[in-house]
mmCIF file of C-alpha atoms in Angstrom:
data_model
loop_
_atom_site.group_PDB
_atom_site.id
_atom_site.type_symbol
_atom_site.label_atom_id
_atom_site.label_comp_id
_atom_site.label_asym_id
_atom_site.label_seq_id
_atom_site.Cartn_x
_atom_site.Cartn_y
_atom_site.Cartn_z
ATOM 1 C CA UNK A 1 64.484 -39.325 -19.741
ATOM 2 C CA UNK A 2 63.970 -40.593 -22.805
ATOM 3 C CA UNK A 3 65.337 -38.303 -24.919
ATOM 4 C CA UNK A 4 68.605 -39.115 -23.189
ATOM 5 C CA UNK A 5 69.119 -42.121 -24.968
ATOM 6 C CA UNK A 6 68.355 -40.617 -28.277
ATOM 7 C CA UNK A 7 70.462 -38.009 -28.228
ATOM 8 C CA UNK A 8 73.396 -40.697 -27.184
ATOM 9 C CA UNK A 9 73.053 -41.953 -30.510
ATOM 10 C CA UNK A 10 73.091 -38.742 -32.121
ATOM 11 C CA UNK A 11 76.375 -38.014 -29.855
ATOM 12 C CA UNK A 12 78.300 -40.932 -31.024
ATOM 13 C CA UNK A 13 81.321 -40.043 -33.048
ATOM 14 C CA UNK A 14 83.232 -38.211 -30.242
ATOM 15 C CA UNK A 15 80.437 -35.207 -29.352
ATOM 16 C CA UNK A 16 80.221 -34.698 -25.758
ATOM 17 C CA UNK A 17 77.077 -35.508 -24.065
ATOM 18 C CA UNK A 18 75.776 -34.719 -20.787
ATOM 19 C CA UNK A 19 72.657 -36.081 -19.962
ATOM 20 C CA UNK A 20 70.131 -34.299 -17.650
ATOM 21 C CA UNK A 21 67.103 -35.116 -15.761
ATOM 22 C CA UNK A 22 64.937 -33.024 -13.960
ATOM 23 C CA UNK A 23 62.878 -33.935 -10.502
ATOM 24 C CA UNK A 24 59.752 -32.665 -10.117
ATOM 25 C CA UNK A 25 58.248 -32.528 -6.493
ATOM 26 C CA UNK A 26 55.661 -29.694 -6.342
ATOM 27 C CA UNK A 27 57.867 -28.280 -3.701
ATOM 28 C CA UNK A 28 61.209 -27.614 -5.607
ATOM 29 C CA UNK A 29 63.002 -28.505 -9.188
ATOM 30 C CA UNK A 30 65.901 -30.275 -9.175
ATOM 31 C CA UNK A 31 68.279 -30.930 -12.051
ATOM 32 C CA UNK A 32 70.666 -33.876 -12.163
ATOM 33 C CA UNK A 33 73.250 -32.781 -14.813
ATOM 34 C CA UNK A 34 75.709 -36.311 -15.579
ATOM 35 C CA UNK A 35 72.854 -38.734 -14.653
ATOM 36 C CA UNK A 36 72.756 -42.265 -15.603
ATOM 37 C CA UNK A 37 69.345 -42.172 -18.055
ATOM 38 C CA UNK A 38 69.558 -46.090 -18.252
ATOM 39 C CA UNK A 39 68.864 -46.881 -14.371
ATOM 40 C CA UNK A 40 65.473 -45.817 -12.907
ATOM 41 C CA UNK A 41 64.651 -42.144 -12.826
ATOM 42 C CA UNK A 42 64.677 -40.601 -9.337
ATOM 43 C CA UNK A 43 61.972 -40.451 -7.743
ATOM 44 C CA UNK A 44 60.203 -36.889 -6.726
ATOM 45 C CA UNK A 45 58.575 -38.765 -3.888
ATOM 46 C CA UNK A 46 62.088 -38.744 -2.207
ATOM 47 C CA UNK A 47 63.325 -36.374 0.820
ATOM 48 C CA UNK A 48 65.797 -33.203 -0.540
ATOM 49 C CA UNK A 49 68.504 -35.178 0.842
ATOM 50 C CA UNK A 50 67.710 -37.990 -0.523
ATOM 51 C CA UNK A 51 67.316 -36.970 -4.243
ATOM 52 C CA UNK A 52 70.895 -35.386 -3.414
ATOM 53 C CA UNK A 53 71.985 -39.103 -2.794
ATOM 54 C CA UNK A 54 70.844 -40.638 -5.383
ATOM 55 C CA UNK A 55 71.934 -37.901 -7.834
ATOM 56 C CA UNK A 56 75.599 -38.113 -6.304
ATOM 57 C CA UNK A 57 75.831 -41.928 -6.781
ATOM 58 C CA UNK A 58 75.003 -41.317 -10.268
ATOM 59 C CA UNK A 59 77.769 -39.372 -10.781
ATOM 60 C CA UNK A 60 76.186 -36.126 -11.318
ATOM 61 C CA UNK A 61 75.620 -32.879 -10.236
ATOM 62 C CA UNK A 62 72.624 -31.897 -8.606
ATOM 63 C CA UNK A 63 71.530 -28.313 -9.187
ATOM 64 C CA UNK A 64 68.842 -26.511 -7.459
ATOM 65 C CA UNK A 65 66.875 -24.936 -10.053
ATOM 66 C CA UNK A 66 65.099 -21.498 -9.570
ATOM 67 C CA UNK A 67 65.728 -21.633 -5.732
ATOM 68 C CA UNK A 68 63.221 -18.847 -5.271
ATOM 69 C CA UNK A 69 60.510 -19.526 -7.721
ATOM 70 C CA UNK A 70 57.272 -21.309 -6.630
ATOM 71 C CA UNK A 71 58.790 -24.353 -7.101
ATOM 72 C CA UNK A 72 61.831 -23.755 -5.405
ATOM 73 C CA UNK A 73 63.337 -25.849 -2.741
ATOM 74 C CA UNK A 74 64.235 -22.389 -0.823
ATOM 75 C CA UNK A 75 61.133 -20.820 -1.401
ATOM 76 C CA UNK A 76 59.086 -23.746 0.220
ATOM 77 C CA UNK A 77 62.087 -25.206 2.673
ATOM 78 C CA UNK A 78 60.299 -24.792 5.661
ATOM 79 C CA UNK A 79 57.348 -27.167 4.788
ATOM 80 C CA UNK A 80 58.951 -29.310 3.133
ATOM 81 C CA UNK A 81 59.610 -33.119 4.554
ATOM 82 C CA UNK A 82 63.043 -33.321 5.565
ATOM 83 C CA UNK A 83 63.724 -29.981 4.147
ATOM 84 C CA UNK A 84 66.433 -29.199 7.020
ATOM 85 C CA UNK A 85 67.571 -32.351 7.133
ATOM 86 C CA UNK A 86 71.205 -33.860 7.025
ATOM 87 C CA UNK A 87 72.244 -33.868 3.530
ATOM 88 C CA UNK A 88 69.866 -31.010 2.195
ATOM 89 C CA UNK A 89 72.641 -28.662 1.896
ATOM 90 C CA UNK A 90 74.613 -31.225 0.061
ATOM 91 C CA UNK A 91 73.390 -29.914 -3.711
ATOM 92 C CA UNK A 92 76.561 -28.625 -5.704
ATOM 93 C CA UNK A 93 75.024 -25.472 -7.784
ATOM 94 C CA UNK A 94 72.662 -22.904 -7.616
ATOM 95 C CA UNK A 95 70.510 -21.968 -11.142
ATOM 96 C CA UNK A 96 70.460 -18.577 -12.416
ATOM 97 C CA UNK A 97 67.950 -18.011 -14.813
ATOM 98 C CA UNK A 98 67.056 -15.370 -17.802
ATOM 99 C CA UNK A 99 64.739 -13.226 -15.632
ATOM 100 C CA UNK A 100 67.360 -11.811 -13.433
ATOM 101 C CA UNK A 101 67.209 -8.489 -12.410
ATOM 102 C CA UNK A 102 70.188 -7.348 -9.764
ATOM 103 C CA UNK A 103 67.724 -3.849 -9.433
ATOM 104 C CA UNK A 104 64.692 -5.372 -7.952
ATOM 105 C CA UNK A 105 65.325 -7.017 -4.153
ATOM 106 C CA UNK A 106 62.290 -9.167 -4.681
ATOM 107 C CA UNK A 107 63.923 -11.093 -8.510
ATOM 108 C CA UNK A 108 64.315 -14.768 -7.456
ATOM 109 C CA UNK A 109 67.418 -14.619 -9.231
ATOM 110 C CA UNK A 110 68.546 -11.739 -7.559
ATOM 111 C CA UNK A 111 67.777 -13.856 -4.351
ATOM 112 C CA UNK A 112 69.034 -16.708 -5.713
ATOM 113 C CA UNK A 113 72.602 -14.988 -6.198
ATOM 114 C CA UNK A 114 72.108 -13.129 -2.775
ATOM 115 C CA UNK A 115 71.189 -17.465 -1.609
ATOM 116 C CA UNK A 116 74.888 -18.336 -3.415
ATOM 117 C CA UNK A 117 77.038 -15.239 -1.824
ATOM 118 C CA UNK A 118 75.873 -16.020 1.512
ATOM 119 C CA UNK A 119 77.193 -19.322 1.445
ATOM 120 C CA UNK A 120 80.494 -17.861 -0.065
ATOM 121 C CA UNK A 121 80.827 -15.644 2.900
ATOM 122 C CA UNK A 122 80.930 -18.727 5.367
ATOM 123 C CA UNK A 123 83.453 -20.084 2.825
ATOM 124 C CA UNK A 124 81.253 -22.707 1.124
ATOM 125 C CA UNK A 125 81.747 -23.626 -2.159
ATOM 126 C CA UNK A 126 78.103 -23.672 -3.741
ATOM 127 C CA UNK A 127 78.355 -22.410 -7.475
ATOM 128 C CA UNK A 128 76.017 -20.728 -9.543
ATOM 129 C CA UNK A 129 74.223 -22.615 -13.095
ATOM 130 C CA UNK A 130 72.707 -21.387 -15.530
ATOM 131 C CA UNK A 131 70.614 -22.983 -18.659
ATOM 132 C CA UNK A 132 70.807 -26.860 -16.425
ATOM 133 C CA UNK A 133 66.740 -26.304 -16.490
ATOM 134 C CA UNK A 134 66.048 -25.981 -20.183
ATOM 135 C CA UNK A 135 63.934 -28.830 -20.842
ATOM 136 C CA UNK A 136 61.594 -27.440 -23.256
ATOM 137 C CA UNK A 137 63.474 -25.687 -26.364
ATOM 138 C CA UNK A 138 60.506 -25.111 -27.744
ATOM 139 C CA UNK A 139 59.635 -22.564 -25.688
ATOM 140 C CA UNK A 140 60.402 -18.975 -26.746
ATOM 141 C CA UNK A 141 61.161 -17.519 -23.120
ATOM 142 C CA UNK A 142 64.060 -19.740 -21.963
ATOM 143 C CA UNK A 143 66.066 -21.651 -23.958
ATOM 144 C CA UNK A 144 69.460 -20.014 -24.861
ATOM 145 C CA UNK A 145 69.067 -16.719 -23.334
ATOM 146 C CA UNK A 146 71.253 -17.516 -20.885
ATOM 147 C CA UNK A 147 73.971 -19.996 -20.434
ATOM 148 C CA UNK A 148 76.841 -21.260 -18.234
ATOM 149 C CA UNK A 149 80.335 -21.048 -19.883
ATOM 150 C CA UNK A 150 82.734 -23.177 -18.244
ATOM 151 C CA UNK A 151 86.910 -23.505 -18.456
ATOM 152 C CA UNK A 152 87.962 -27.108 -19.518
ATOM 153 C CA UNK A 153 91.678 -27.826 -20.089
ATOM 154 C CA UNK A 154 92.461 -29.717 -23.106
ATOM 155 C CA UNK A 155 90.072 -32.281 -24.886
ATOM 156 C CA UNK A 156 86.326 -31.534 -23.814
ATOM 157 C CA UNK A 157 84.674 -34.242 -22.663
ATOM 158 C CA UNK A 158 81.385 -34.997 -20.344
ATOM 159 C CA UNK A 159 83.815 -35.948 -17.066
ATOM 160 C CA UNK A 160 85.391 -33.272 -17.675
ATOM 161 C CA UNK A 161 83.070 -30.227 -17.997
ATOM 162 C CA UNK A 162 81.659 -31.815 -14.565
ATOM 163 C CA UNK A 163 84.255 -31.178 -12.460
ATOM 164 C CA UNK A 164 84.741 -27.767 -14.713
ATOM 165 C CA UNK A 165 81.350 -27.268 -13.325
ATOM 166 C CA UNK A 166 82.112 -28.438 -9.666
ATOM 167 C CA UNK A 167 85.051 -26.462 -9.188
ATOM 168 C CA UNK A 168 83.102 -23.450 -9.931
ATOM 169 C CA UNK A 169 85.305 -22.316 -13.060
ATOM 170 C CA UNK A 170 82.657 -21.175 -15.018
ATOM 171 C CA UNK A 171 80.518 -17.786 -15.584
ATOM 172 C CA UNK A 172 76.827 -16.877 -16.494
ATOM 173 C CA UNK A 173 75.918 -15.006 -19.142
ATOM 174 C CA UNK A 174 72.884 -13.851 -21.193
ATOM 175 C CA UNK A 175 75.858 -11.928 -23.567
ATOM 176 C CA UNK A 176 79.319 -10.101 -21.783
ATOM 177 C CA UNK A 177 81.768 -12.531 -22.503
ATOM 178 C CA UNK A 178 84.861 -12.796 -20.111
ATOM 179 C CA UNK A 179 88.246 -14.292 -20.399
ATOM 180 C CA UNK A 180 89.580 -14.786 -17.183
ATOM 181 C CA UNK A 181 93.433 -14.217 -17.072
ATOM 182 C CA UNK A 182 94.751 -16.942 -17.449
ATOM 183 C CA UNK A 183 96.013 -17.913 -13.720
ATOM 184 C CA UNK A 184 93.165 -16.608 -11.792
ATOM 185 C CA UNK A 185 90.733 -18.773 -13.049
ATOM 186 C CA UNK A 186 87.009 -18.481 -11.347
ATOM 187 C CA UNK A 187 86.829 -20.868 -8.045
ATOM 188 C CA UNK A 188 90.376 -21.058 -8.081
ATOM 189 C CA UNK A 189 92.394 -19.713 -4.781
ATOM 190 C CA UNK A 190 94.599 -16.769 -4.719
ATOM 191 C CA UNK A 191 96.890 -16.528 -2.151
ATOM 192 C CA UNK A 192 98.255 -12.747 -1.643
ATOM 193 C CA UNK A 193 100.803 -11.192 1.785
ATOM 194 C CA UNK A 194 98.939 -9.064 4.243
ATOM 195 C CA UNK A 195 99.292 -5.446 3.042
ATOM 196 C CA UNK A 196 100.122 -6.268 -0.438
ATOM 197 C CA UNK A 197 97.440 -5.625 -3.667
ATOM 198 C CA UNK A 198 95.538 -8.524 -5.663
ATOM 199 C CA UNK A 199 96.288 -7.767 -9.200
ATOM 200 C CA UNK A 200 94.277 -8.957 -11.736
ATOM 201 C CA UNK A 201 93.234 -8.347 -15.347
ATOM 202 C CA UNK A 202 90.355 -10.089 -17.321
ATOM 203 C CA UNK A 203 89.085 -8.999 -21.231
ATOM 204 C CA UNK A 204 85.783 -7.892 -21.670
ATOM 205 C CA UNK A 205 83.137 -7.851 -24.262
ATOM 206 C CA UNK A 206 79.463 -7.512 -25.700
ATOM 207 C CA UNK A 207 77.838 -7.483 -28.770
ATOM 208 C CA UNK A 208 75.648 -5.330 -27.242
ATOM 209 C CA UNK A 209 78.396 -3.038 -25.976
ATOM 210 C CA UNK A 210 80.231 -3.221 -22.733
ATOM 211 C CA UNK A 211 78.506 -0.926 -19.811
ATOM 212 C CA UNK A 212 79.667 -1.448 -16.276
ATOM 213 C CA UNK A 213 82.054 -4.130 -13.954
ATOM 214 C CA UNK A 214 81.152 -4.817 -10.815
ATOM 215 C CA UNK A 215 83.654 -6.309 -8.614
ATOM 216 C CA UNK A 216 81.858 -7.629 -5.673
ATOM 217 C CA UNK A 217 83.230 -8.664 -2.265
ATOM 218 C CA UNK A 218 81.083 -10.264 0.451
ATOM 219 C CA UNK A 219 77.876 -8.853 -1.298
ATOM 220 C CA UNK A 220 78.708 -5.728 -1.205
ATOM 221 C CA UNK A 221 80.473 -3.735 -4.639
ATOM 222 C CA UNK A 222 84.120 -2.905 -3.704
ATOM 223 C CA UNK A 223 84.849 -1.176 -7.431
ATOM 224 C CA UNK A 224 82.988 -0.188 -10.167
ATOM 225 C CA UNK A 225 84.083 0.984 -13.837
ATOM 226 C CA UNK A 226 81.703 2.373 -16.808
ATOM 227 C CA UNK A 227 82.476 1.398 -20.264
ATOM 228 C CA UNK A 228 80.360 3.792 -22.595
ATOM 229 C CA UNK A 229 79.087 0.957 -24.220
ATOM 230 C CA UNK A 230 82.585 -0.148 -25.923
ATOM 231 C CA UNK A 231 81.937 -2.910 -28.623
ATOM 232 C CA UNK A 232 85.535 -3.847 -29.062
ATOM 233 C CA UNK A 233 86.846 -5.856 -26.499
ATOM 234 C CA UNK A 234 88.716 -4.175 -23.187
ATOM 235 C CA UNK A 235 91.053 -5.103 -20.984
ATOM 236 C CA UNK A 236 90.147 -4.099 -17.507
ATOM 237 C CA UNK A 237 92.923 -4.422 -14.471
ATOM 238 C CA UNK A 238 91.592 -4.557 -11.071
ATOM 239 C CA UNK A 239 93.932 -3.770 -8.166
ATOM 240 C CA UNK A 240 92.468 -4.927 -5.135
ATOM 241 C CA UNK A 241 94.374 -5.002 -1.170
ATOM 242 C CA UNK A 242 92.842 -7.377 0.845
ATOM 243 C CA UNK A 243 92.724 -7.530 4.702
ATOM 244 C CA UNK A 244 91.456 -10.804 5.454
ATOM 245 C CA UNK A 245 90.497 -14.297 3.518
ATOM 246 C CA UNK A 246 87.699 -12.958 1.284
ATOM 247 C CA UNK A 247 86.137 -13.650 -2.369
ATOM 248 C CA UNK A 248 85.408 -11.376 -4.709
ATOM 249 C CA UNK A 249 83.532 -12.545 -7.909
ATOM 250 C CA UNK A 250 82.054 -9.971 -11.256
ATOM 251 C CA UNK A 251 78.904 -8.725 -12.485
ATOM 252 C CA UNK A 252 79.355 -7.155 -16.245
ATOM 253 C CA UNK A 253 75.964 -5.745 -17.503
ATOM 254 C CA UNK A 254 76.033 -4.460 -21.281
ATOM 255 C CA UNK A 255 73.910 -2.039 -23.326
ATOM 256 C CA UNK A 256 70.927 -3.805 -23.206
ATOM 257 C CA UNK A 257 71.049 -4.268 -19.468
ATOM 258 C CA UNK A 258 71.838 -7.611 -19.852
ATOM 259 C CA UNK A 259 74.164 -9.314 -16.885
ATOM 260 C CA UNK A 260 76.905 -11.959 -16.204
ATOM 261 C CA UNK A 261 77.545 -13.329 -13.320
ATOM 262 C CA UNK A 262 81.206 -14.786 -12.229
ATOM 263 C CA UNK A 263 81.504 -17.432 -9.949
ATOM 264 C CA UNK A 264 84.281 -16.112 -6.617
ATOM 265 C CA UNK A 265 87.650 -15.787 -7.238
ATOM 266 C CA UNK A 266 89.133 -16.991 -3.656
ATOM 267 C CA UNK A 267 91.553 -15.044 -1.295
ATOM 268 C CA UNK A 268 93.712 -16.071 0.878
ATOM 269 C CA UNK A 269 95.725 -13.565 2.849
ATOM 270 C CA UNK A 270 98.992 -14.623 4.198
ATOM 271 C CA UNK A 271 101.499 -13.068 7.235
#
């Protein structure tokens, strides 16, 4: 962590600065996005639940990175000491990373997202990361291919983008870019009457050219829309009706077959 401190100083003149650490057991990665660099590092010797802990009383998020890598906590779960244990499950995001591919069943990112809309069907609010477990920037296969873009009213500041982060207003991307509209914000709730349509209508764009929207619901695709490619950005209007509390959340993929990834939109159906 001792970067951390360095980069403070470089910080200093009113640049946010979110300090990260990353836990190490051979048995999952963990990152700990917020943390307090000047007290004692956490220990990797710790259960899951416990590095949870001591992540939350720092302050921070704790992100499980690469669930389904060899070192991911979800890969290895059921060997792992205290793996099901009270408080495992008490993590706030999931990591995406840059070698997602929604085509092959067997991606760990693919099961990582598959890990993240399972818990949104039983209505729990674990969002997805993405670029939390970028550590070495030297390296020319991670860094900055894909990143986690995150809606933060007013000022920006460190606080802030955390509970940006919590709320699960945010996206992954490795290039679409999305502007939500501007009252349906990503892990906000919508509330809509029984029988009546969700409107909604987000802008759309990649450098690359704009391919295809997903709009998923439960896992499953509910709508889908091709965009030839389109380089200039488009306004897409989904109407969507409802029968029961639900989420539905985005995948855009663009002419590179690059994705991104929306966190849920939340429904809740009244009468």
């Amino acid at each position: 962590v001792a970067n951390n401190a360095n980069l403070a100083k470089l910080a200093k003149g009113g640049k946010p600065f979110l300090p990260s650490l990353e836990v190490s057991p051979g048995w999952g990665h963990w990152g700990i996005v917020g943390v307090d660099y000047t007290k004692t590092p956490i220990s990797p010797d710790l259960t899951p639940a416990e590095i949870i802990k001591a992540g939350h009383d720092m302050g921070a998020l704790v992100v499980v990175n690469h669930p389904y890598t060899d070192y991911g906590f979800f890969a290895n779960r059921d060997g792992v000491r205290g793996g099901h244990d009270e408080g495992s499950e008490d993590f706030d995001l999931l990591e995406i990373q840059s070698t997602i591919d929604l085509t092959d069943a067997k991606n760990s990112d693919k099961r990582a997202l598959d890990l993240a809309m399972s818990y949104w069907n039983k209505g729990s609010k674990k969002y997805l990361s993405s670029g939390s477990d970028q550590h070495d920037v030297a390296s020319g296969l991670y860094p900055g291919i894909i990143r986690m873009y995150a809606y933060v009213e007013g000022d920006i500041s460190p606080k802030k983008s955390l509970q940006s982060m919590k709320a699960g207003s945010s996206y992954v991307t490795m290039g679409p870019i999305i502007t939500p509209a501007a009252d349906s914000m990503f892990g906000s709730t919508k509330t809509v009457a029984s029988g009546k349509p969700l409107v909604r209508g987000d802008e759309w764009q990649a450098v690359d050219g704009l391919k295809s929207v997903q709009v998923i619901s439960e896992g499953k695709v509910v709508e889908q829309k091709e965009f030839e490619n389109a380089k200039d950005p488009v306004k897409y209007e989904v109407s969507l009706l409802p029968s029961k509390d639900t989420w539905y959340n985005f995948i855009v993929i663009d002419g590179k077959g690059r994705y991104a990834v929306t966190n849920p939109i939340w429904v809740k159906v009244t009468g």
